[in-house]
Amino acid sequence: MTGSRLLVRSHDIFHGLPTYSEDAKLANLTAIVAGATGVSGYHMVKVLAASRRWTKIYCMSSRPPPETFYKDLGDGAQRVEHLVIDFLANPSNISTILKEKVSQVDYIFYFSYLQPAPKGNVLDLWAGEEELASVNTCLLTNFLSALQQTNLQPRRFMLQTGSKHYAFYLGPAAIPAFESDPRVSLGENFYYAQEDAMVAYCQSVGTRWNVARPSYIVGAVRDGSLNHLIGLGIYAAVQAHRGLALSFPGDYRAWDREQVQSSAMLNAYFEEWIVLTDAAANEAFNIHDGLSFTWGRLWPYLAGWYGLDWNPPEMDESKYRVMKLPHPNTPRGYGPQATLSSSFSLLEWSLQPDVERAWRELTRQHDLILDPFDDRYRARIFSFADSAVIGDAPMTISIRKARRYGFFGTVDSYHSIFQAFRELARLRLIVAPQAQEFIE
């Protein structure tokens, strides 16, 4: 058995990152980043803009970028151009803009996503499967149709979907999830339709492809309220302001269930690597931070960062209400169905007048710009946080395939979450933690 050597590097809190040769094929590259103002898309832009490999980066989103967009890219901002394009528009209108503005593209990174407004509880975030599938499939197919109306010929198309591919939201799936696991037919999962459409496009034009499937994403952007950390940060800051402890809404099964987190920056390092790696072409990959995660481990950290006490889950079973998942069968096809047990929800907590009053005071003190109690944001912010912390089925995905192909990037999820809270505060979305640095 022969061995091989691989040179890796560290940057900030990220370790085992890939290095690249001076090959001419890896120079003067152009990219499109679709969905560039969201958590995933913007971190992709950050990674590309930090490397001289990329001479032009076209960023696309349906709205103009926030004022922090270019400033936070440093010198790399000179190679970035943002285009406002609505992917729900007619493909011919999209192609007109592409023809006018984009002369060449080597790689496409696709992150565009729309989340219909949830109605209220932890199940509602993913309840409108048909609407969710329709709008997000339309976003991608319109973009693909527009590309076919141009002369653009990308070398690789990278589509980011997620661990929802394995239907964890519908109950226990086989864990850890492997990329080769069969699709789950319990509901309408738009990731499948997106993947099929992308592969069909690539086959029709002779382009190679990749799919990346991260778990819950850790990161911070100004334009991205669908972020489980925002709700948790608001909860911690308000409880600290009111002199109350940080109580956990779920039961002990939720407290202890093993999960993984996927830091947006590490995802982006990985996604750059897969498109530049010939051997990884036409493959789907899971990606996460490289270590296990539980809420029971995060809760003392979170309380400490904001200078407050914390409470573990309630011991009295009578204080829990139990919600059943919509399908009696499990994604793995056998075994008992999971339940959602909670003593309260963060969405319900947000409806308390004292909570809103405390946030108004914090907003004035810290010059915050986010109103999480606005009807446009409340359910989105707090339901998404609830969906992360409430439930009893483990959610782990395997990254053995990424390791086998040669990616060894890793980051401490707890440290990454701490940095995300600090960044959300810098963007004036939440109150900054009292802690100035992460301590293990």
Tab-separated table of C-alpha atoms in Angstrom:
chain	number	residue	atom	x	y	z
A	1	MET	CA	0.000	0.000	0.000
A	2	THR	CA	1.518	3.311	-1.087
A	3	GLY	CA	1.177	6.518	0.863
A	4	SER	CA	0.882	10.111	-0.228
A	5	ARG	CA	1.559	13.515	1.253
A	6	LEU	CA	-0.876	16.402	1.273
A	7	LEU	CA	0.028	19.954	2.222
A	8	VAL	CA	-2.703	21.666	4.250
A	9	ARG	CA	-2.892	25.004	6.008
A	10	SER	CA	-4.647	26.807	8.863
A	11	HIS	CA	-6.400	30.141	8.707
A	12	ASP	CA	-7.882	31.775	11.803
A	13	ILE	CA	-9.908	29.038	13.563
A	14	PHE	CA	-10.021	26.792	10.485
A	15	HIS	CA	-7.518	23.963	10.112
A	16	GLY	CA	-6.595	21.330	7.535
A	17	LEU	CA	-7.540	23.619	4.642
A	18	PRO	CA	-6.426	22.715	1.120
A	19	THR	CA	-3.539	24.317	-0.713
A	20	TYR	CA	-3.318	24.769	-4.460
A	21	SER	CA	-0.570	24.490	-7.041
A	22	GLU	CA	0.546	27.247	-9.386
A	23	ASP	CA	-1.044	25.389	-12.299
A	24	ALA	CA	-2.158	27.758	-15.056
A	25	LYS	CA	-5.563	26.075	-15.004
A	26	LEU	CA	-6.058	27.527	-11.531
A	27	ALA	CA	-5.374	31.132	-12.515
A	28	ASN	CA	-7.528	33.952	-13.912
A	29	LEU	CA	-10.736	32.214	-12.906
A	30	THR	CA	-14.223	33.709	-13.107
A	31	ALA	CA	-17.214	32.759	-10.993
A	32	ILE	CA	-20.919	33.382	-10.540
A	33	VAL	CA	-22.226	33.218	-6.984
A	34	ALA	CA	-26.030	33.028	-7.025
A	35	GLY	CA	-27.679	33.963	-3.744
A	36	ALA	CA	-24.623	35.998	-2.796
A	37	THR	CA	-26.125	38.002	0.082
A	38	GLY	CA	-27.262	35.005	2.137
A	39	VAL	CA	-25.177	33.283	4.808
A	40	SER	CA	-23.776	30.603	2.508
A	41	GLY	CA	-23.418	32.726	-0.608
A	42	TYR	CA	-21.629	35.601	1.079
A	43	HIS	CA	-19.082	33.348	2.761
A	44	MET	CA	-18.461	31.815	-0.670
A	45	VAL	CA	-17.779	35.313	-1.984
A	46	LYS	CA	-15.408	35.936	0.942
A	47	VAL	CA	-13.368	32.839	0.169
A	48	LEU	CA	-13.138	33.578	-3.555
A	49	ALA	CA	-12.378	37.279	-3.062
A	50	ALA	CA	-9.518	36.409	-0.688
A	51	SER	CA	-7.676	34.497	-3.441
A	52	ARG	CA	-5.952	36.008	-6.472
A	53	ARG	CA	-6.964	32.865	-8.374
A	54	TRP	CA	-10.317	34.528	-8.964
A	55	THR	CA	-10.045	37.588	-11.191
A	56	LYS	CA	-13.793	38.234	-11.508
A	57	ILE	CA	-16.665	37.246	-9.208
A	58	TYR	CA	-20.208	38.021	-10.319
A	59	CYS	CA	-22.573	38.096	-7.351
A	60	MET	CA	-26.309	37.760	-7.879
A	61	SER	CA	-29.302	38.263	-5.611
A	62	SER	CA	-32.832	39.584	-5.903
A	63	ARG	CA	-32.077	42.692	-3.818
A	64	PRO	CA	-29.185	45.159	-3.697
A	65	PRO	CA	-26.493	44.132	-1.226
A	66	PRO	CA	-26.248	45.765	2.224
A	67	GLU	CA	-23.706	48.517	2.766
A	68	THR	CA	-21.348	46.068	4.496
A	69	PHE	CA	-21.158	43.788	1.441
A	70	TYR	CA	-18.118	45.281	-0.290
A	71	LYS	CA	-16.451	46.753	2.790
A	72	ASP	CA	-16.109	43.350	4.465
A	73	LEU	CA	-14.368	41.885	1.395
A	74	GLY	CA	-11.291	44.071	1.788
A	75	ASP	CA	-9.071	44.449	-1.281
A	76	GLY	CA	-10.865	41.549	-2.956
A	77	ALA	CA	-13.927	43.773	-3.422
A	78	GLN	CA	-12.264	45.226	-6.514
A	79	ARG	CA	-12.810	41.919	-8.303
A	80	VAL	CA	-16.456	41.591	-7.233
A	81	GLU	CA	-19.480	42.869	-9.146
A	82	HIS	CA	-23.020	42.568	-7.821
A	83	LEU	CA	-26.003	42.162	-10.153
A	84	VAL	CA	-29.605	42.452	-8.992
A	85	ILE	CA	-31.443	39.592	-10.713
A	86	ASP	CA	-34.776	38.066	-9.727
A	87	PHE	CA	-34.605	34.373	-10.572
A	88	LEU	CA	-38.406	34.198	-10.409
A	89	ALA	CA	-38.521	36.421	-13.498
A	90	ASN	CA	-38.913	35.104	-17.018
A	91	PRO	CA	-35.721	33.280	-18.100
A	92	SER	CA	-35.425	35.531	-21.145
A	93	ASN	CA	-35.237	38.571	-18.866
A	94	ILE	CA	-32.542	36.865	-16.783
A	95	SER	CA	-30.568	35.899	-19.886
A	96	THR	CA	-30.670	39.488	-21.149
A	97	ILE	CA	-28.867	40.667	-18.009
A	98	LEU	CA	-26.377	37.803	-18.224
A	99	LYS	CA	-25.577	38.619	-21.857
A	100	GLU	CA	-25.052	42.288	-21.017
A	101	LYS	CA	-23.005	41.862	-17.855
A	102	VAL	CA	-21.236	38.472	-17.861
A	103	SER	CA	-18.773	37.799	-20.661
A	104	GLN	CA	-17.325	34.568	-19.287
A	105	VAL	CA	-17.782	32.199	-16.361
A	106	ASP	CA	-15.654	29.232	-15.343
A	107	TYR	CA	-17.498	28.125	-12.197
A	108	ILE	CA	-21.013	28.623	-10.858
A	109	PHE	CA	-21.818	28.407	-7.141
A	110	TYR	CA	-25.560	28.268	-6.552
A	111	PHE	CA	-27.096	29.133	-3.153
A	112	SER	CA	-30.329	30.973	-4.027
A	113	TYR	CA	-33.178	30.086	-1.694
A	114	LEU	CA	-36.589	31.442	-0.696
A	115	GLN	CA	-38.392	30.442	2.504
A	116	PRO	CA	-42.152	31.106	2.484
A	117	ALA	CA	-43.256	32.790	5.699
A	118	PRO	CA	-43.879	30.169	8.413
A	119	LYS	CA	-47.196	30.330	10.221
A	120	GLY	CA	-46.151	29.700	13.780
A	121	ASN	CA	-44.854	26.526	15.416
A	122	VAL	CA	-41.807	24.324	15.106
A	123	LEU	CA	-43.435	22.183	12.410
A	124	ASP	CA	-44.659	25.083	10.306
A	125	LEU	CA	-41.196	26.053	9.085
A	126	TRP	CA	-41.136	23.035	6.760
A	127	ALA	CA	-44.888	22.394	6.614
A	128	GLY	CA	-45.596	24.070	3.259
A	129	GLU	CA	-43.690	21.477	1.251
A	130	GLU	CA	-45.492	22.148	-2.006
A	131	GLU	CA	-44.988	25.921	-1.880
A	132	LEU	CA	-41.376	25.513	-0.746
A	133	ALA	CA	-40.685	23.052	-3.568
A	134	SER	CA	-42.429	25.120	-6.212
A	135	VAL	CA	-40.674	28.412	-5.536
A	136	ASN	CA	-37.176	26.983	-5.029
A	137	THR	CA	-37.328	24.641	-8.004
A	138	CYS	CA	-38.516	27.576	-10.099
A	139	LEU	CA	-35.573	29.723	-8.946
A	140	LEU	CA	-33.065	27.184	-10.214
A	141	THR	CA	-34.804	26.081	-13.396
A	142	ASN	CA	-35.314	29.699	-14.483
A	143	PHE	CA	-31.602	30.376	-13.963
A	144	LEU	CA	-30.623	27.224	-15.857
A	145	SER	CA	-32.946	28.117	-18.725
A	146	ALA	CA	-31.446	31.591	-18.837
A	147	LEU	CA	-27.919	30.167	-18.971
A	148	GLN	CA	-28.876	28.033	-21.953
A	149	GLN	CA	-29.962	31.181	-23.781
A	150	THR	CA	-26.439	32.603	-23.473
A	151	ASN	CA	-23.007	31.574	-24.729
A	152	LEU	CA	-21.728	30.992	-21.191
A	153	GLN	CA	-20.069	27.596	-20.728
A	154	PRO	CA	-19.053	26.900	-17.111
A	155	ARG	CA	-16.512	24.192	-16.337
A	156	ARG	CA	-18.377	23.186	-13.188
A	157	PHE	CA	-21.747	23.913	-11.562
A	158	MET	CA	-21.862	23.616	-7.754
A	159	LEU	CA	-25.301	23.344	-6.137
A	160	GLN	CA	-25.595	23.604	-2.359
A	161	THR	CA	-28.596	21.827	-0.894
A	162	GLY	CA	-28.334	20.432	2.638
A	163	SER	CA	-28.904	17.637	5.114
A	164	LYS	CA	-32.642	18.078	4.562
A	165	HIS	CA	-31.858	15.778	1.619
A	166	TYR	CA	-32.021	12.933	4.169
A	167	ALA	CA	-35.404	14.100	5.578
A	168	PHE	CA	-34.312	14.404	9.209
A	169	TYR	CA	-37.152	16.886	9.620
A	170	LEU	CA	-39.605	14.012	9.046
A	171	GLY	CA	-38.174	11.755	11.746
A	172	PRO	CA	-35.323	9.311	12.320
A	173	ALA	CA	-33.147	8.677	9.272
A	174	ALA	CA	-30.240	6.274	8.972
A	175	ILE	CA	-27.293	7.832	10.795
A	176	PRO	CA	-24.761	8.880	9.971
A	177	ALA	CA	-26.296	9.743	6.614
A	178	PHE	CA	-24.244	8.720	3.589
A	179	GLU	CA	-24.412	10.412	0.200
A	180	SER	CA	-25.460	7.088	-1.330
A	181	ASP	CA	-28.553	6.743	0.873
A	182	PRO	CA	-31.769	6.368	-1.168
A	183	ARG	CA	-34.079	9.323	-1.498
A	184	VAL	CA	-36.957	9.551	0.961
A	185	SER	CA	-40.436	9.523	-0.578
A	186	LEU	CA	-42.474	10.596	2.466
A	187	GLY	CA	-42.899	14.192	1.294
A	188	GLU	CA	-42.002	16.566	-1.502
A	189	ASN	CA	-38.323	17.422	-1.085
A	190	PHE	CA	-37.312	20.135	-3.548
A	191	TYR	CA	-33.639	19.252	-3.172
A	192	TYR	CA	-34.278	16.194	-5.335
A	193	ALA	CA	-35.924	18.235	-8.101
A	194	GLN	CA	-33.128	20.807	-7.956
A	195	GLU	CA	-30.433	18.172	-8.172
A	196	ASP	CA	-32.116	16.466	-11.123
A	197	ALA	CA	-32.564	19.756	-12.985
A	198	MET	CA	-28.953	20.771	-12.409
A	199	VAL	CA	-27.578	17.402	-13.549
A	200	ALA	CA	-29.792	17.462	-16.646
A	201	TYR	CA	-28.527	20.940	-17.548
A	202	CYS	CA	-24.905	19.905	-17.090
A	203	GLN	CA	-25.348	16.820	-19.226
A	204	SER	CA	-27.012	18.853	-21.976
A	205	VAL	CA	-24.192	21.419	-22.215
A	206	GLY	CA	-21.196	19.235	-21.345
A	207	THR	CA	-20.523	20.744	-17.920
A	208	ARG	CA	-19.493	18.831	-14.817
A	209	TRP	CA	-21.277	19.301	-11.505
A	210	ASN	CA	-21.157	18.967	-7.720
A	211	VAL	CA	-23.680	18.962	-4.888
A	212	ALA	CA	-22.770	19.999	-1.342
A	213	ARG	CA	-24.981	18.993	1.594
A	214	PRO	CA	-24.179	20.864	4.817
A	215	SER	CA	-26.103	20.649	8.092
A	216	TYR	CA	-27.289	23.632	10.185
A	217	ILE	CA	-25.165	26.516	8.946
A	218	VAL	CA	-23.121	28.688	11.291
A	219	GLY	CA	-22.410	32.183	10.046
A	220	ALA	CA	-23.472	35.824	10.026
A	221	VAL	CA	-24.618	38.233	7.327
A	222	ARG	CA	-26.640	41.421	7.426
A	223	ASP	CA	-29.219	40.103	4.956
A	224	GLY	CA	-30.130	36.709	6.387
A	225	SER	CA	-32.785	36.250	9.074
A	226	LEU	CA	-33.145	32.505	8.414
A	227	ASN	CA	-30.348	31.784	10.872
A	228	HIS	CA	-30.870	29.701	14.002
A	229	LEU	CA	-28.209	31.684	15.873
A	230	ILE	CA	-30.128	34.970	15.654
A	231	GLY	CA	-33.033	33.637	17.698
A	232	LEU	CA	-30.672	32.111	20.252
A	233	GLY	CA	-28.681	35.333	20.527
A	234	ILE	CA	-31.825	37.387	21.076
A	235	TYR	CA	-33.020	34.909	23.707
A	236	ALA	CA	-29.732	35.004	25.617
A	237	ALA	CA	-29.413	38.810	25.512
A	238	VAL	CA	-32.994	39.416	26.669
A	239	GLN	CA	-32.755	36.860	29.478
A	240	ALA	CA	-29.535	38.516	30.644
A	241	HIS	CA	-31.139	41.967	30.461
A	242	ARG	CA	-34.080	40.743	32.569
A	243	GLY	CA	-31.841	38.932	35.057
A	244	LEU	CA	-33.312	35.528	34.198
A	245	ALA	CA	-31.657	32.172	33.563
A	246	LEU	CA	-31.203	30.570	30.160
A	247	SER	CA	-33.752	27.751	30.215
A	248	PHE	CA	-33.775	25.037	27.567
A	249	PRO	CA	-37.074	24.568	25.687
A	250	GLY	CA	-36.636	20.900	24.779
A	251	ASP	CA	-36.374	17.722	26.825
A	252	TYR	CA	-33.298	15.665	27.699
A	253	ARG	CA	-33.466	13.778	24.422
A	254	ALA	CA	-33.134	17.095	22.580
A	255	TRP	CA	-30.415	18.201	25.021
A	256	ASP	CA	-28.308	15.095	24.385
A	257	ARG	CA	-29.079	14.268	20.762
A	258	GLU	CA	-25.990	14.250	18.626
A	259	GLN	CA	-25.879	16.663	15.720
A	260	VAL	CA	-23.328	18.364	13.521
A	261	GLN	CA	-22.967	22.011	12.579
A	262	SER	CA	-21.632	23.330	9.281
A	263	SER	CA	-19.748	26.614	9.464
A	264	ALA	CA	-20.415	28.685	6.351
A	265	MET	CA	-16.748	29.621	5.944
A	266	LEU	CA	-15.604	25.996	6.066
A	267	ASN	CA	-18.383	25.047	3.643
A	268	ALA	CA	-17.086	27.684	1.240
A	269	TYR	CA	-13.479	26.475	1.505
A	270	PHE	CA	-14.780	22.996	0.748
A	271	GLU	CA	-16.947	24.111	-2.171
A	272	GLU	CA	-14.051	25.956	-3.794
A	273	TRP	CA	-11.971	22.814	-3.357
A	274	ILE	CA	-14.470	20.398	-4.902
A	275	VAL	CA	-14.938	22.448	-8.065
A	276	LEU	CA	-11.160	22.761	-8.506
A	277	THR	CA	-10.567	19.046	-7.915
A	278	ASP	CA	-10.910	16.956	-11.060
A	279	ALA	CA	-11.448	13.702	-9.182
A	280	ALA	CA	-14.451	15.193	-7.342
A	281	ALA	CA	-16.415	15.994	-10.507
A	282	ASN	CA	-19.996	14.749	-10.821
A	283	GLU	CA	-20.253	13.823	-7.144
A	284	ALA	CA	-22.384	14.854	-4.157
A	285	PHE	CA	-20.695	15.419	-0.792
A	286	ASN	CA	-21.798	15.941	2.783
A	287	ILE	CA	-19.896	18.619	4.669
A	288	HIS	CA	-19.754	19.659	8.322
A	289	ASP	CA	-17.287	20.993	10.867
A	290	GLY	CA	-15.735	17.629	11.620
A	291	LEU	CA	-16.881	17.070	15.208
A	292	SER	CA	-20.084	16.134	17.005
A	293	PHE	CA	-22.307	18.753	18.613
A	294	THR	CA	-25.031	18.755	21.282
A	295	TRP	CA	-27.172	21.533	22.711
A	296	GLY	CA	-26.272	20.271	26.169
A	297	ARG	CA	-22.667	21.249	25.458
A	298	LEU	CA	-23.544	24.607	23.889
A	299	TRP	CA	-25.964	25.787	26.620
A	300	PRO	CA	-23.353	26.418	29.364
A	301	TYR	CA	-21.151	28.143	26.774
A	302	LEU	CA	-24.021	30.372	25.633
A	303	ALA	CA	-24.968	31.296	29.186
A	304	GLY	CA	-21.357	32.083	30.042
A	305	TRP	CA	-20.896	34.263	26.973
A	306	TYR	CA	-23.841	36.429	28.039
A	307	GLY	CA	-23.115	36.312	31.767
A	308	LEU	CA	-26.188	34.486	33.013
A	309	ASP	CA	-27.153	31.253	34.738
A	310	TRP	CA	-28.607	28.338	32.814
A	311	ASN	CA	-31.147	25.623	33.484
A	312	PRO	CA	-31.097	22.110	32.036
A	313	PRO	CA	-34.331	20.590	30.702
A	314	GLU	CA	-37.310	20.124	32.997
A	315	MET	CA	-37.349	16.872	34.955
A	316	ASP	CA	-41.142	16.890	35.382
A	317	GLU	CA	-42.567	15.110	32.329
A	318	SER	CA	-45.980	16.673	32.955
A	319	LYS	CA	-44.568	20.065	31.950
A	320	TYR	CA	-43.922	18.940	28.388
A	321	ARG	CA	-46.332	18.994	25.503
A	322	VAL	CA	-45.674	16.492	22.740
A	323	MET	CA	-46.139	17.131	19.043
A	324	LYS	CA	-46.303	14.322	16.530
A	325	LEU	CA	-44.527	14.560	13.198
A	326	PRO	CA	-46.768	14.664	10.104
A	327	HIS	CA	-45.898	11.176	8.805
A	328	PRO	CA	-46.340	7.959	10.817
A	329	ASN	CA	-43.457	6.304	8.956
A	330	THR	CA	-39.813	7.250	9.431
A	331	PRO	CA	-37.375	8.359	6.703
A	332	ARG	CA	-35.279	5.226	7.286
A	333	GLY	CA	-38.363	3.070	6.701
A	334	TYR	CA	-38.499	1.275	10.043
A	335	GLY	CA	-38.504	1.910	13.791
A	336	PRO	CA	-40.572	4.235	15.971
A	337	GLN	CA	-41.355	7.758	14.889
A	338	ALA	CA	-39.777	10.704	16.718
A	339	THR	CA	-41.677	13.286	18.750
A	340	LEU	CA	-41.147	16.951	19.528
A	341	SER	CA	-41.345	17.546	23.281
A	342	SER	CA	-41.049	21.059	24.673
A	343	SER	CA	-41.827	22.907	27.881
A	344	PHE	CA	-42.011	26.153	25.891
A	345	SER	CA	-40.907	27.426	22.509
A	346	LEU	CA	-38.779	30.412	21.627
A	347	LEU	CA	-41.576	31.631	19.368
A	348	GLU	CA	-43.986	31.612	22.336
A	349	TRP	CA	-41.344	33.278	24.502
A	350	SER	CA	-41.010	36.056	21.900
A	351	LEU	CA	-44.720	36.872	22.262
A	352	GLN	CA	-44.364	37.965	25.876
A	353	PRO	CA	-44.799	41.762	26.239
A	354	ASP	CA	-41.881	41.936	28.709
A	355	VAL	CA	-39.615	40.267	26.179
A	356	GLU	CA	-40.438	42.749	23.458
A	357	ARG	CA	-40.090	45.635	25.927
A	358	ALA	CA	-36.638	44.408	26.951
A	359	TRP	CA	-35.528	44.143	23.312
A	360	ARG	CA	-36.664	47.708	22.638
A	361	GLU	CA	-34.460	48.841	25.511
A	362	LEU	CA	-31.526	46.815	24.189
A	363	THR	CA	-32.105	48.212	20.703
A	364	ARG	CA	-31.757	51.759	21.984
A	365	GLN	CA	-28.707	50.915	24.084
A	366	HIS	CA	-26.838	49.077	21.324
A	367	ASP	CA	-28.164	50.846	18.208
A	368	LEU	CA	-29.545	47.617	16.739
A	369	ILE	CA	-31.232	47.537	13.338
A	370	LEU	CA	-33.171	44.251	13.498
A	371	ASP	CA	-36.756	44.175	14.739
A	372	PRO	CA	-37.314	40.459	15.345
A	373	PHE	CA	-40.905	41.116	16.425
A	374	ASP	CA	-41.894	42.494	13.051
A	375	ASP	CA	-44.492	40.184	11.485
A	376	ARG	CA	-42.117	39.641	8.537
A	377	TYR	CA	-39.402	38.189	10.766
A	378	ARG	CA	-40.766	36.875	14.070
A	379	ALA	CA	-41.908	33.413	12.990
A	380	ARG	CA	-38.949	33.022	10.620
A	381	ILE	CA	-36.365	33.831	13.317
A	382	PHE	CA	-37.819	32.023	16.311
A	383	SER	CA	-39.384	29.047	14.516
A	384	PHE	CA	-36.050	28.309	12.873
A	385	ALA	CA	-34.304	28.412	16.254
A	386	ASP	CA	-37.006	26.130	17.670
A	387	SER	CA	-36.555	23.686	14.788
A	388	ALA	CA	-32.863	23.431	15.674
A	389	VAL	CA	-33.187	22.796	19.416
A	390	ILE	CA	-36.483	20.872	19.804
A	391	GLY	CA	-36.672	17.201	18.805
A	392	ASP	CA	-35.314	13.822	19.823
A	393	ALA	CA	-33.919	12.254	16.633
A	394	PRO	CA	-30.125	12.504	16.128
A	395	MET	CA	-29.046	14.396	13.008
A	396	THR	CA	-25.607	13.373	11.842
A	397	ILE	CA	-24.165	13.170	8.359
A	398	SER	CA	-20.979	11.364	7.407
A	399	ILE	CA	-18.060	13.208	5.807
A	400	ARG	CA	-16.058	10.041	5.123
A	401	LYS	CA	-16.460	10.651	1.382
A	402	ALA	CA	-14.994	14.171	1.579
A	403	ARG	CA	-12.081	12.780	3.613
A	404	ARG	CA	-11.521	9.956	1.138
A	405	TYR	CA	-11.339	12.443	-1.738
A	406	GLY	CA	-8.785	14.538	0.147
A	407	PHE	CA	-10.542	17.339	2.045
A	408	PHE	CA	-9.473	17.552	5.703
A	409	GLY	CA	-10.791	20.967	6.734
A	410	THR	CA	-12.165	21.246	10.251
A	411	VAL	CA	-13.259	23.845	12.813
A	412	ASP	CA	-14.443	23.784	16.422
A	413	SER	CA	-18.209	24.356	16.063
A	414	TYR	CA	-18.500	25.979	19.498
A	415	HIS	CA	-15.718	28.433	18.686
A	416	SER	CA	-17.277	29.098	15.299
A	417	ILE	CA	-20.660	29.794	16.914
A	418	PHE	CA	-19.007	32.226	19.351
A	419	GLN	CA	-17.414	34.080	16.432
A	420	ALA	CA	-20.767	34.137	14.618
A	421	PHE	CA	-22.418	35.781	17.642
A	422	ARG	CA	-19.667	38.399	17.706
A	423	GLU	CA	-20.128	39.001	13.983
A	424	LEU	CA	-23.940	39.240	14.249
A	425	ALA	CA	-23.388	41.884	16.925
A	426	ARG	CA	-20.929	43.797	14.726
A	427	LEU	CA	-23.630	43.820	12.050
A	428	ARG	CA	-26.012	45.253	14.699
A	429	LEU	CA	-28.455	42.356	14.528
A	430	ILE	CA	-28.024	41.122	18.120
A	431	VAL	CA	-26.366	42.243	21.351
A	432	ALA	CA	-22.708	41.263	21.625
A	433	PRO	CA	-21.742	38.572	24.129
A	434	GLN	CA	-20.034	39.872	27.254
A	435	ALA	CA	-17.186	37.433	26.650
A	436	GLN	CA	-14.449	38.916	24.491
A	437	GLU	CA	-12.798	35.659	23.510
A	438	PHE	CA	-13.637	31.988	23.255
A	439	ILE	CA	-12.366	29.848	26.110
A	440	GLU	CA	-12.634	26.084	25.885
